[in-house]
Short mmCIF file of C-alpha atoms in Angstrom, two decimals:
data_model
loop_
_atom_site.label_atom_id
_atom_site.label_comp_id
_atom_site.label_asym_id
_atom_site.label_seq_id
_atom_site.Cartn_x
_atom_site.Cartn_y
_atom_site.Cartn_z
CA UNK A 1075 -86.85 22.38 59.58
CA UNK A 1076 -84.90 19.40 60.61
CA UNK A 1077 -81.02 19.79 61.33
CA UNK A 1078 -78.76 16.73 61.80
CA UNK A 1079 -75.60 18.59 61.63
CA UNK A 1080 -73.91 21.66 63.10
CA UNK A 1081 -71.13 23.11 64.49
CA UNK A 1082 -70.69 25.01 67.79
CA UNK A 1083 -68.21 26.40 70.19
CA UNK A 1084 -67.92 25.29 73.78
CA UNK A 1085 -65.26 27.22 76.36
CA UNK A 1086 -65.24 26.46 79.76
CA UNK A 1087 -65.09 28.82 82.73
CA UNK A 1088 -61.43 29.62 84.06
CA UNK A 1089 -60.77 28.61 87.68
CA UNK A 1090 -61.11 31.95 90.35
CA UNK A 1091 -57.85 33.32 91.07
CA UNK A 1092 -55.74 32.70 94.39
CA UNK A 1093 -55.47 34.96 96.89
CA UNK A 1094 -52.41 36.46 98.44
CA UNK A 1095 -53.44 38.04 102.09
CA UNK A 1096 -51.88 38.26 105.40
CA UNK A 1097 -53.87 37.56 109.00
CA UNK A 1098 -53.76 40.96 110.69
CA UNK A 1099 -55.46 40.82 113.93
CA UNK A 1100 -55.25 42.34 117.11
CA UNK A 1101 -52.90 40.41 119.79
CA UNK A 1102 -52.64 38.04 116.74
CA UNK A 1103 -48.48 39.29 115.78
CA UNK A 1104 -47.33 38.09 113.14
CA UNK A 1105 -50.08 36.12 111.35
CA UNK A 1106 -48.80 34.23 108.68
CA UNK A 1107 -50.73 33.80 105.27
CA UNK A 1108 -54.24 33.91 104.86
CA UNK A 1109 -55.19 33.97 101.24
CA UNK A 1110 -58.03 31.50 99.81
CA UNK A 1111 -57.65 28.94 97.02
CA UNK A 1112 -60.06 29.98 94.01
CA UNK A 1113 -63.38 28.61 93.41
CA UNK A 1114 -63.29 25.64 90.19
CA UNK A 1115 -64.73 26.88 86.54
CA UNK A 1116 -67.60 25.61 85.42
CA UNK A 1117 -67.75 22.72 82.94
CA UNK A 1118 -69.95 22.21 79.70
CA UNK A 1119 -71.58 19.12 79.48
CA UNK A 1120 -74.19 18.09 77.30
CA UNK A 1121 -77.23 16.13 78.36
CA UNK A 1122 -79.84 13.88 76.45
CA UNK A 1123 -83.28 15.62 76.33
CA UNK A 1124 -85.80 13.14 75.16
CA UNK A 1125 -88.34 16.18 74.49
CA UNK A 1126 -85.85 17.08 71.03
CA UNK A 1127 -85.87 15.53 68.23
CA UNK A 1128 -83.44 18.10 66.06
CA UNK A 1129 -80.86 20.48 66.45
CA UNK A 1130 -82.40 23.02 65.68
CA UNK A 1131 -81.97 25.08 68.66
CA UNK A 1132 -78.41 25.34 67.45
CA UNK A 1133 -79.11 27.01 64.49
CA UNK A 1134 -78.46 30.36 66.02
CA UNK A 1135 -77.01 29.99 69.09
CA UNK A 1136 -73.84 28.55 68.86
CA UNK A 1137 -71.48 29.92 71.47
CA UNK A 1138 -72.09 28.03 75.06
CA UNK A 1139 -69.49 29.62 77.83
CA UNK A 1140 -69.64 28.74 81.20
CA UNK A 1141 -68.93 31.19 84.23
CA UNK A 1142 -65.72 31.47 86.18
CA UNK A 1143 -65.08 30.61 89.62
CA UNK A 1144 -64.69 33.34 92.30
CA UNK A 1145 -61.39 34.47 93.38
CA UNK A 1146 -60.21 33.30 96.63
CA UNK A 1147 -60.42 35.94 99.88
CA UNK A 1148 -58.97 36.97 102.89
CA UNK A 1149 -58.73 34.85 105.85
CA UNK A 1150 -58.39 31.61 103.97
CA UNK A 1151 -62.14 31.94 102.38
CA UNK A 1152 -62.03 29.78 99.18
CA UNK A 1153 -64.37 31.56 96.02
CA UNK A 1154 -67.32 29.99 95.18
CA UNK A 1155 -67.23 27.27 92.39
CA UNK A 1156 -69.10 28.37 89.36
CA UNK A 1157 -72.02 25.90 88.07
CA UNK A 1158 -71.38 23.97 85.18
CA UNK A 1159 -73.34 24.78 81.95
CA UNK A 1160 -75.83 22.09 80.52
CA UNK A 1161 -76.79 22.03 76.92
CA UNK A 1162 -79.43 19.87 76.06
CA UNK A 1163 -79.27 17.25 72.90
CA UNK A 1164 -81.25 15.36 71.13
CA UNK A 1165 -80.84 11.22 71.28
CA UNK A 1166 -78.85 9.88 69.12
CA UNK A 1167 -76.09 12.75 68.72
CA UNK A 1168 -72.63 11.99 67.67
CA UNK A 1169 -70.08 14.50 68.93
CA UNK A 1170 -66.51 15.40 67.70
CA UNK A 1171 -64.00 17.44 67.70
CA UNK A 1172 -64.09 19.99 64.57
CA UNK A 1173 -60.32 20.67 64.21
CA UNK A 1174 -58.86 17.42 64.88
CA UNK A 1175 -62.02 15.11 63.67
CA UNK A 1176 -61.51 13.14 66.96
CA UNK A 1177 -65.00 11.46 68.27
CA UNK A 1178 -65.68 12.14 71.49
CA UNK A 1179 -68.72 10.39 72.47
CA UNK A 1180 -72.46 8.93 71.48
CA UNK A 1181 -75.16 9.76 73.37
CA UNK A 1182 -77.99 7.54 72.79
CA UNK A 1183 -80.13 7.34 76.13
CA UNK A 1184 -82.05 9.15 78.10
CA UNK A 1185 -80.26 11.98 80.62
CA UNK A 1186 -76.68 10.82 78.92
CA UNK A 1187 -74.11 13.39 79.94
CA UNK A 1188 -70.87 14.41 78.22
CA UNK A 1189 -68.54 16.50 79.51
CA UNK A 1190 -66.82 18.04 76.67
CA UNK A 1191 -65.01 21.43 78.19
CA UNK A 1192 -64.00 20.71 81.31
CA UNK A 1193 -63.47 23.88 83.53
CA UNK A 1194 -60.32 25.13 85.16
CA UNK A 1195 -59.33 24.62 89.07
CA UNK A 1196 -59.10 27.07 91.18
CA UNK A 1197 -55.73 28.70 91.81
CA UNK A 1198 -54.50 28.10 95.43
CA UNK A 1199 -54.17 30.93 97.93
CA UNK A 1200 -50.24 32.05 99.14
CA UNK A 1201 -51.91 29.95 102.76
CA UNK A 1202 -50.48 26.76 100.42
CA UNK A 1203 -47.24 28.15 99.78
CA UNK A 1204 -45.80 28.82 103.50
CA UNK A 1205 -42.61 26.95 104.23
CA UNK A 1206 -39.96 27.27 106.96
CA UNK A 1207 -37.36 29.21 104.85
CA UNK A 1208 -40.25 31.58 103.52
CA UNK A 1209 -43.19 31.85 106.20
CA UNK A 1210 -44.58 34.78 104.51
CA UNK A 1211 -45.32 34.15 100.66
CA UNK A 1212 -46.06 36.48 98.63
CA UNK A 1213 -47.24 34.06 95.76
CA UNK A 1214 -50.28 32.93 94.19
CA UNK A 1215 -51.37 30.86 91.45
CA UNK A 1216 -54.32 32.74 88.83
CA UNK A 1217 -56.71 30.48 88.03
CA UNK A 1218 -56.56 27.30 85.42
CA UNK A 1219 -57.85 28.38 81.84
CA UNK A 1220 -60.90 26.83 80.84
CA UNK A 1221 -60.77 23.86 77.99
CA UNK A 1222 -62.15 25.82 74.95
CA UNK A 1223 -63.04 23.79 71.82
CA UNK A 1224 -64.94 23.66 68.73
CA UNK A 1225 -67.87 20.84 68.22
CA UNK A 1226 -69.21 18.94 65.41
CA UNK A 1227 -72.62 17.51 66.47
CA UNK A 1228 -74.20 15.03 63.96
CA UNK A 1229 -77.73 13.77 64.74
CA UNK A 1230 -78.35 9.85 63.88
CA UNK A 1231 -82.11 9.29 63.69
CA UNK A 1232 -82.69 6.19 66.37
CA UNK A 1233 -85.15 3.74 64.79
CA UNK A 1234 -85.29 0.27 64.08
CA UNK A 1235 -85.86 -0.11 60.75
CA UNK A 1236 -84.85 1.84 58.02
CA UNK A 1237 -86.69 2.25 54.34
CA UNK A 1238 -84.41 2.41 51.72
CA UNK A 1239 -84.49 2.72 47.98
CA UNK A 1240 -84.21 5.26 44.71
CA UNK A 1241 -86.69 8.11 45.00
CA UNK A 1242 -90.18 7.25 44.42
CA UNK A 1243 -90.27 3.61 44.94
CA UNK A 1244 -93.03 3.82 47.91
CA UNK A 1245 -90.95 4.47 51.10
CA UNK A 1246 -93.37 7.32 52.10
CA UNK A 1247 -96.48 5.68 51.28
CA UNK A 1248 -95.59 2.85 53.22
CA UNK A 1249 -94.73 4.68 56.52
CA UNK A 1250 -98.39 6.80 56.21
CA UNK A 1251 -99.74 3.39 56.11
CA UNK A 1252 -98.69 1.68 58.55
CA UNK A 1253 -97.73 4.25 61.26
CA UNK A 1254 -99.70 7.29 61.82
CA UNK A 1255 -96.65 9.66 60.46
CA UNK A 1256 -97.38 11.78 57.92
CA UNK A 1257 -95.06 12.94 55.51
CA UNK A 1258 -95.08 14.75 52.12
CA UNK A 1259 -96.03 12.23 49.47
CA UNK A 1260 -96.17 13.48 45.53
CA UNK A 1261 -95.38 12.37 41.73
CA UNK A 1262 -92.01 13.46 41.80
CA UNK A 1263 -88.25 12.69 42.92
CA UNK A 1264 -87.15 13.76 46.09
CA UNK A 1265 -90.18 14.19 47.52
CA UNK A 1266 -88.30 13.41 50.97
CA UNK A 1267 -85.85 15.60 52.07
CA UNK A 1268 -85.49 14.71 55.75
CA UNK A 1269 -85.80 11.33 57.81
CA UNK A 1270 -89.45 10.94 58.84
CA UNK A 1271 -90.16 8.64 61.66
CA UNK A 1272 -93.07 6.48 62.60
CA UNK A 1273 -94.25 3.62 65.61
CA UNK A 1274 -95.35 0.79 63.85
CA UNK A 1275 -97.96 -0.63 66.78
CA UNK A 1276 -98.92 -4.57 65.92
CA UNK A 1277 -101.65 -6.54 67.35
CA UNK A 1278 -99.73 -8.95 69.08
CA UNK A 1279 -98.33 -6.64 71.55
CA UNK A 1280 -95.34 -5.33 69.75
CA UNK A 1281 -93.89 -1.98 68.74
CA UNK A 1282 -91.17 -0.72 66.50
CA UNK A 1283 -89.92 2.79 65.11
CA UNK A 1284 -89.38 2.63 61.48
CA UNK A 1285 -87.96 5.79 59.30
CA UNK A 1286 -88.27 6.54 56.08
CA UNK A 1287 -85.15 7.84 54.94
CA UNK A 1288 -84.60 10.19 51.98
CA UNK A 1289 -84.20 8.59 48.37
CA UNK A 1290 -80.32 7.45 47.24
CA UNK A 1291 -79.24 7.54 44.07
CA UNK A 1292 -76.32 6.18 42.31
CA UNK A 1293 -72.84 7.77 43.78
CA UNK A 1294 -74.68 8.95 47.22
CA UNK A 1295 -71.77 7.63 49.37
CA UNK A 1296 -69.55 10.26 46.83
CA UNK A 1297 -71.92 13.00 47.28
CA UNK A 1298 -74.14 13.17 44.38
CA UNK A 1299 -77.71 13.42 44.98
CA UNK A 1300 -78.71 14.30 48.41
CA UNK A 1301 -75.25 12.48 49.08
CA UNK A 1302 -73.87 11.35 52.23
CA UNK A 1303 -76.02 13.90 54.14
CA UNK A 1304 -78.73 11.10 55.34
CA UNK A 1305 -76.54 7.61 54.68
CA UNK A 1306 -75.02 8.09 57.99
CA UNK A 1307 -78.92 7.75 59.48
CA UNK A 1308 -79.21 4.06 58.41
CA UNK A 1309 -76.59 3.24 60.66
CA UNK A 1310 -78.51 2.62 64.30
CA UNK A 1311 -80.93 1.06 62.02
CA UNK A 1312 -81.18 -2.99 62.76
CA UNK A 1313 -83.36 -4.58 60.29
CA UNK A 1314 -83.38 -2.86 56.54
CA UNK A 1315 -86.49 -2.63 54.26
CA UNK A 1316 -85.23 -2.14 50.95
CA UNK A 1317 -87.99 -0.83 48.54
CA UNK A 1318 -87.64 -1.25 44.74
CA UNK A 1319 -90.38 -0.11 42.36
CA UNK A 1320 -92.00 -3.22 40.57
CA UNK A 1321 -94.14 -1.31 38.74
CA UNK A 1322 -91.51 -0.36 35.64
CA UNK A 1323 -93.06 3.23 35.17
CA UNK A 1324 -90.38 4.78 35.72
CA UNK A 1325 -88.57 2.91 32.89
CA UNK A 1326 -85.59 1.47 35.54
CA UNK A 1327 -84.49 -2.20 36.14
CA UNK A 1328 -85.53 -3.16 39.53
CA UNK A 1329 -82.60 -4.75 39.28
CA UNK A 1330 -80.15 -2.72 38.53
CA UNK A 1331 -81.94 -0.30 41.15
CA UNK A 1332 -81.32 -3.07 43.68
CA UNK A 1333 -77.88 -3.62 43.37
CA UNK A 1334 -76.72 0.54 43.04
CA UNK A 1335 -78.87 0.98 46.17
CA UNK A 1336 -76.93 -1.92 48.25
CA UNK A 1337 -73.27 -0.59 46.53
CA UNK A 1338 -73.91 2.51 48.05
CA UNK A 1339 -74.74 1.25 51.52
CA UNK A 1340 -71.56 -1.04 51.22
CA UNK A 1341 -69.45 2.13 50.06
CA UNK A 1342 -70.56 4.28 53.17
CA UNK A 1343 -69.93 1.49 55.34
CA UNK A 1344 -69.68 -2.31 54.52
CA UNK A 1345 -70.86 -3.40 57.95
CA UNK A 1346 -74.79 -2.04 57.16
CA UNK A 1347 -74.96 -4.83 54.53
CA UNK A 1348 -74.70 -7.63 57.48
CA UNK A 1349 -77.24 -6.65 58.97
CA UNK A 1350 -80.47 -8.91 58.12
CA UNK A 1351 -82.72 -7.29 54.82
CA UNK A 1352 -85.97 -7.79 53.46
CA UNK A 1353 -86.31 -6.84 49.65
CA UNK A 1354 -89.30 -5.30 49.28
CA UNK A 1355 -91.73 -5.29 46.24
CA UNK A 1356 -93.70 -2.70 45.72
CA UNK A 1357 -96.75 -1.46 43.87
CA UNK A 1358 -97.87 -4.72 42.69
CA UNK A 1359 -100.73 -3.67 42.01
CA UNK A 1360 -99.72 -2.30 38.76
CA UNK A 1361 -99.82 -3.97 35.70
CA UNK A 1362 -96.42 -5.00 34.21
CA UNK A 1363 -95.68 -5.59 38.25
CA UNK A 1364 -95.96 -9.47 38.88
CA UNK A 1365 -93.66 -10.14 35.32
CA UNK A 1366 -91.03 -7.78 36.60
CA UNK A 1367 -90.88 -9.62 39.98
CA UNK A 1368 -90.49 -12.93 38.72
CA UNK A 1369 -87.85 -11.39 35.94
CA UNK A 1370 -86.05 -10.04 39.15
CA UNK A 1371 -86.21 -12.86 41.14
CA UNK A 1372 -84.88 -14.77 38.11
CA UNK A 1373 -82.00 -12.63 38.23
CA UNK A 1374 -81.12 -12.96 41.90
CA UNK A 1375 -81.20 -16.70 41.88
CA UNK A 1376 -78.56 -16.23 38.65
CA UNK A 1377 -76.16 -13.87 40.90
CA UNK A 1378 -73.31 -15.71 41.88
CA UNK A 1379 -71.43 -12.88 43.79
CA UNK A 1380 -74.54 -12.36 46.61
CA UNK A 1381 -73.60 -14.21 49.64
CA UNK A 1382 -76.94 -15.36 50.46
CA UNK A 1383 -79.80 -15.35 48.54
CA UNK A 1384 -82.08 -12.13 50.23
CA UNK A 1385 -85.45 -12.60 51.10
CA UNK A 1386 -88.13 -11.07 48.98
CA UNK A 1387 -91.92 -9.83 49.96
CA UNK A 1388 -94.53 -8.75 47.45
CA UNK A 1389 -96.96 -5.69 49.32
CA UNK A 1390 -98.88 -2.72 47.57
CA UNK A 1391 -99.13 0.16 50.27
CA UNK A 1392 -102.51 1.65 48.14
CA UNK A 1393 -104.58 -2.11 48.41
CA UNK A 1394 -102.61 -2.80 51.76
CA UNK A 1395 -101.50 -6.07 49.72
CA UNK A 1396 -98.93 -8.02 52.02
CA UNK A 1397 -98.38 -5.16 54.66
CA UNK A 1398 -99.47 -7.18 57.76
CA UNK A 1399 -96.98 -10.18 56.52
CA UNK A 1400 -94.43 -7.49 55.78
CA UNK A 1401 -94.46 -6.28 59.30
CA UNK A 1402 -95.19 -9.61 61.07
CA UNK A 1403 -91.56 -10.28 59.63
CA UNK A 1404 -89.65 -7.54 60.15
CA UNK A 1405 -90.88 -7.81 63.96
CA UNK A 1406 -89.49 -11.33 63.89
CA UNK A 1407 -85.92 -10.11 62.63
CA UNK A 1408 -86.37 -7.68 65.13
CA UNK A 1409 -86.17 -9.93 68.08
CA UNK A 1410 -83.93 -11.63 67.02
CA UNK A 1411 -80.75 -9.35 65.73
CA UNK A 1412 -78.72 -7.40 68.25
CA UNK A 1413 -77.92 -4.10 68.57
CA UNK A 1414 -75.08 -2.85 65.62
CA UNK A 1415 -71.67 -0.67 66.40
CA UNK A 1416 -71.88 2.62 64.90
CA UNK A 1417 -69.05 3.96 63.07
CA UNK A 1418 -68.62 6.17 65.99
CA UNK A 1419 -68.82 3.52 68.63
CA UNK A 1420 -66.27 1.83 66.84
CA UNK A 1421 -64.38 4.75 67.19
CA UNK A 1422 -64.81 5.26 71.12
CA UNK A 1423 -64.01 1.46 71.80
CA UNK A 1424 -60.54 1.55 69.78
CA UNK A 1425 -59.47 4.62 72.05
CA UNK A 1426 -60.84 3.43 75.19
CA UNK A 1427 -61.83 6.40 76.85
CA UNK A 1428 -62.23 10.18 75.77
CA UNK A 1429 -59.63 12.44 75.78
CA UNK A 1430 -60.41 15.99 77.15
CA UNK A 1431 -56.46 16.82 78.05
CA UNK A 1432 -53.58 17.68 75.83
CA UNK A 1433 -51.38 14.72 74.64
CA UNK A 1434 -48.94 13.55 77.34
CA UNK A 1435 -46.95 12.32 74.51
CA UNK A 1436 -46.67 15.69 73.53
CA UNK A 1437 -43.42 18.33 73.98
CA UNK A 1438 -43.93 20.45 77.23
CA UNK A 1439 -42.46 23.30 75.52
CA UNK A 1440 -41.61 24.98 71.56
CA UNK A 1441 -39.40 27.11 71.07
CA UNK A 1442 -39.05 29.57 67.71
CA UNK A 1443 -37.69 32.73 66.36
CA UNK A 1444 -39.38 35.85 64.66
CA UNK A 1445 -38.24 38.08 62.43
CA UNK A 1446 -37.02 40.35 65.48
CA UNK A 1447 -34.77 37.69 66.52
CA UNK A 1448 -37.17 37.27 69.95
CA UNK A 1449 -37.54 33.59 71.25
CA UNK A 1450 -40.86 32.56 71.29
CA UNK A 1451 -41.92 29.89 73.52
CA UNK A 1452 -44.34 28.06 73.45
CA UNK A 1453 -46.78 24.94 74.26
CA UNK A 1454 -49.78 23.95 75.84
CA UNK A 1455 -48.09 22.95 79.44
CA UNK A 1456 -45.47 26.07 79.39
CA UNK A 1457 -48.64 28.53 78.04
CA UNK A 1458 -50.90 26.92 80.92
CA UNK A 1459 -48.34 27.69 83.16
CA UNK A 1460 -47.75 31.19 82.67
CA UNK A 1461 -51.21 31.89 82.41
CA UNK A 1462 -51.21 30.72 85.76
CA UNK A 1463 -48.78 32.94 87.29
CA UNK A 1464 -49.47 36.08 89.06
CA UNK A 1465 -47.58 39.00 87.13
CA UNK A 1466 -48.50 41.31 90.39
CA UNK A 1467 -46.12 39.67 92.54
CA UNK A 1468 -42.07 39.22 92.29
CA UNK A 1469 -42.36 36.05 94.48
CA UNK A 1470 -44.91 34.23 91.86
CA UNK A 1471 -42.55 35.21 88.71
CA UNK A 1472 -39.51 34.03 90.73
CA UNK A 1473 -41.52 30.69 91.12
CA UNK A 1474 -42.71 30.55 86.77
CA UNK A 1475 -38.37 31.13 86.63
CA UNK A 1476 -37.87 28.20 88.62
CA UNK A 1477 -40.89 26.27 86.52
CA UNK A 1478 -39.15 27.13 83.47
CA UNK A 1479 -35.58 26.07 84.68
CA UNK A 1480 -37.19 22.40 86.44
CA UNK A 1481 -38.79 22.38 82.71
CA UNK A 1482 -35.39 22.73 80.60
CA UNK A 1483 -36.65 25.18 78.98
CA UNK A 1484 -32.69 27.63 80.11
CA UNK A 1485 -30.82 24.76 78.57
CA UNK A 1486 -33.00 24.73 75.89
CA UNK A 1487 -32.37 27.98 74.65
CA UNK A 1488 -28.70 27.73 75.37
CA UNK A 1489 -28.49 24.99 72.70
CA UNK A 1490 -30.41 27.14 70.48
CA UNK A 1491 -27.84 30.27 70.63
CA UNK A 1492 -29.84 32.21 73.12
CA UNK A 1493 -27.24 35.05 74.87
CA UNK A 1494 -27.79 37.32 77.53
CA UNK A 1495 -29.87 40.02 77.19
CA UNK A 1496 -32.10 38.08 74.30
CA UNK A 1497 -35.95 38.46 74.34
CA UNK A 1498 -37.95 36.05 74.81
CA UNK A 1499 -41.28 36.15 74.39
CA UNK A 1500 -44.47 34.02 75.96
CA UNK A 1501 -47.96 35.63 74.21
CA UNK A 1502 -47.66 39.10 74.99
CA UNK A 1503 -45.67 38.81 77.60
CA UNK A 1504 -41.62 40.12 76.89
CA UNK A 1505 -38.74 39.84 79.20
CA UNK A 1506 -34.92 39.54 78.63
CA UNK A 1507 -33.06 36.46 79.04
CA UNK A 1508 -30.40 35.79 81.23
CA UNK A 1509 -27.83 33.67 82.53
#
């Protein structure tokens, strides 16, 4: 079965906890602090395997965590930093975020790597929090939550040329033909229902992939048909083979079939129609087919609204009429056209670099009232904070107090009609406010 799109959930491993410890030795009075910083979470990155060529292995597994780092120890030992979590990819996979629709990155070569949950540090011992006025700390920071996030992955099939055209017009005959792929070939529509790929090998020396991509129909880019679900693989494509049926059996226009075909290209994205294209006429071996061709080239040298007139080649995959030219030519085009932006690397260019944090633009701190009449705060810097403070000691919630104050969040709730005595709430985590 071949999957080009799923969904999965990544959470990275929370940072080990800091330790709060005293060095008690003999003849050693009077020790000072001694507790270790925590180890670092482990990350989740995803790597390029070049052994896939689906994601299929995602079909039921779908939940990647990584492990936690160790807590810190006694006598200053820092805990051991837990190994980040590698989950392998095929090439060619576009990932995003799946709640915000945010791209994060493209990974098109070999042994790419992404990090896309990056895991939390390690919370420092109380050894970092000694000071003249307090030589003996009793606080300690827990460990940094892990980034936890859903993914969209999207596979785009990497070749270099890309068959297009309505269903049964030839596209699979022609890749059994001249590659040694083999795909499912029959008398009906929609014969195709995944990309199949093939190595075109010629005799001078050179080599290109070529996939035969399932049949569009009219309103493809809007969902009808097989839709949008394979448009988006014509995109890494550089040179374009557009098939269209010569033949007339199937009582169409070839062109009329022509034009819907390159409307729905332009509609997905216009950028895939600047990319060089060979119109491609096929089964000419048929009866009506050589009338039909000159009727249709007729036609495009009466169309006004084309840019540039497109180049047409005759070829009939069952008589091998016109192959060798066929591919002679698209190896030419080859060399010479550069590689095209994907939507997504578009994307990833705009923004610059990829964005794993939370918004600096964004408030440090919300504040709101339920039906209780309890504050609740709330916010991805204030909840990181609390989550790491250690609740075990009075020194560490004396320091979130502080945090809190150095924040604004006391004025805050001031302005807001917060009294003494109010409760304010951070998760599930209650305490009374007070002046």
């Amino acid at each position: 079965m071949f999957v080009d799109q799923v969904k999965i959930k990544v959470k990275a491993g929370k940072g080990g906890d800091g330790m709060v410890a005293f060095r008690r030795e003999k003849y050693v009075p009077n020790g000072g602090p001694a507790g270790g910083d925590g180890g670092k979470g482990g990350s989740v990155i995803l790597k390029v395997d070049q052994g896939l060529r689906t994601l299929m292995d995602f079909r039921y597994h779908r939940i990647f965590k990584a492990k936690s780092g160790q807590n810190g120890m006694i006598k200053g030992m820092y805990g051991r930093g837990a190994e980040d979590t590698y989950i392998a990819v095929p090439e060619g996979t576009t990932v995003s975020d799946a709640d915000t629709g945010e791209i994060l990155g493209d990974l098109v070569e070999a042994g790419q790597e992404l990090v896309v949950a990056k895991g939390g540090r390690g919370g420092r011992g109380n050894i970092h929090f000694a000071s003249a006025k307090n030589p003996a700390p009793e606080i300690a920071e827990n460990g940094e939550p892990g980034i936890e996030r859903n993914l969209k992955l999207e596979l785009k099939v990497l070749a270099d040329v890309g068959l297009v055209g309505f269903p049964s017009v030839g596209k699979s005959t022609l890749l059994s033909v001249v590659t040694s792929a083999k795909p499912k070939i029959a008398e009906y529509h929609f014969t195709t229902l995944v990309p199949n790929l093939g190595m075109v090998r010629l005799d001078d020396g050179r080599d290109f992939v070529m996939a035969d991509l399932p049949g569009l129909i009219e309103g493809a880019s809007a969902g009808v048909g097989l839709g949008i679900q394979f448009l988006r693989h014509v995109e890494r494509t550089r040179v374009i083979l557009h098939l269209v049926d010569m033949s007339g059996m199937e009582g169409r226009d070839p062109y009329e079939d022509y034009l819907k075909i390159n409307a729905e290209l332009k509609s997905y994205d216009p950028s895939i129609l600047e990319r060089p294209q060979i119109v491609v006429a096929s089964k000419m071996d048929m009866p009506d087919a050589s009338e039909n061709l000159a009727r249709f080239k007729e036609q495009l040298a009466q169309d006004h609204t084309l840019a540039k007139q497109p180049e047409v080649m005759e070829i009939s995959s069952l008589t091998h009429q016109g192959l060798e030219a066929l591919m002679l030519r698209t190896a030419d085009l080859l060399a010479q056209t550069p590689k095209f932006e994907t939507v997504a690397e578009k994307e990833l260019k705009q923004a610059g670099y990829y964005k794993f944090e939370a918004d600096e633009a964004e408030a440090p701190f919300t504040i709101s009232r339920d039906a209780n009449a309890t504050w609740i705060l709330g916010g991805a810097k204030l909840e990181k904070l609390f989550k790491m403070t250690n609740l075990e000691h009075d020194e560490s919630m004396m320091r979130f107090a502080r945090q809190l104050r150095g924040m604004g969040v006391d004025d805050a709730l001031r302005e807001r009609g917060a009294k003494n005595g109010d409760l304010v709430r951070i998760g599930d985590f209650t305490f009374e406010f007070v002046e």
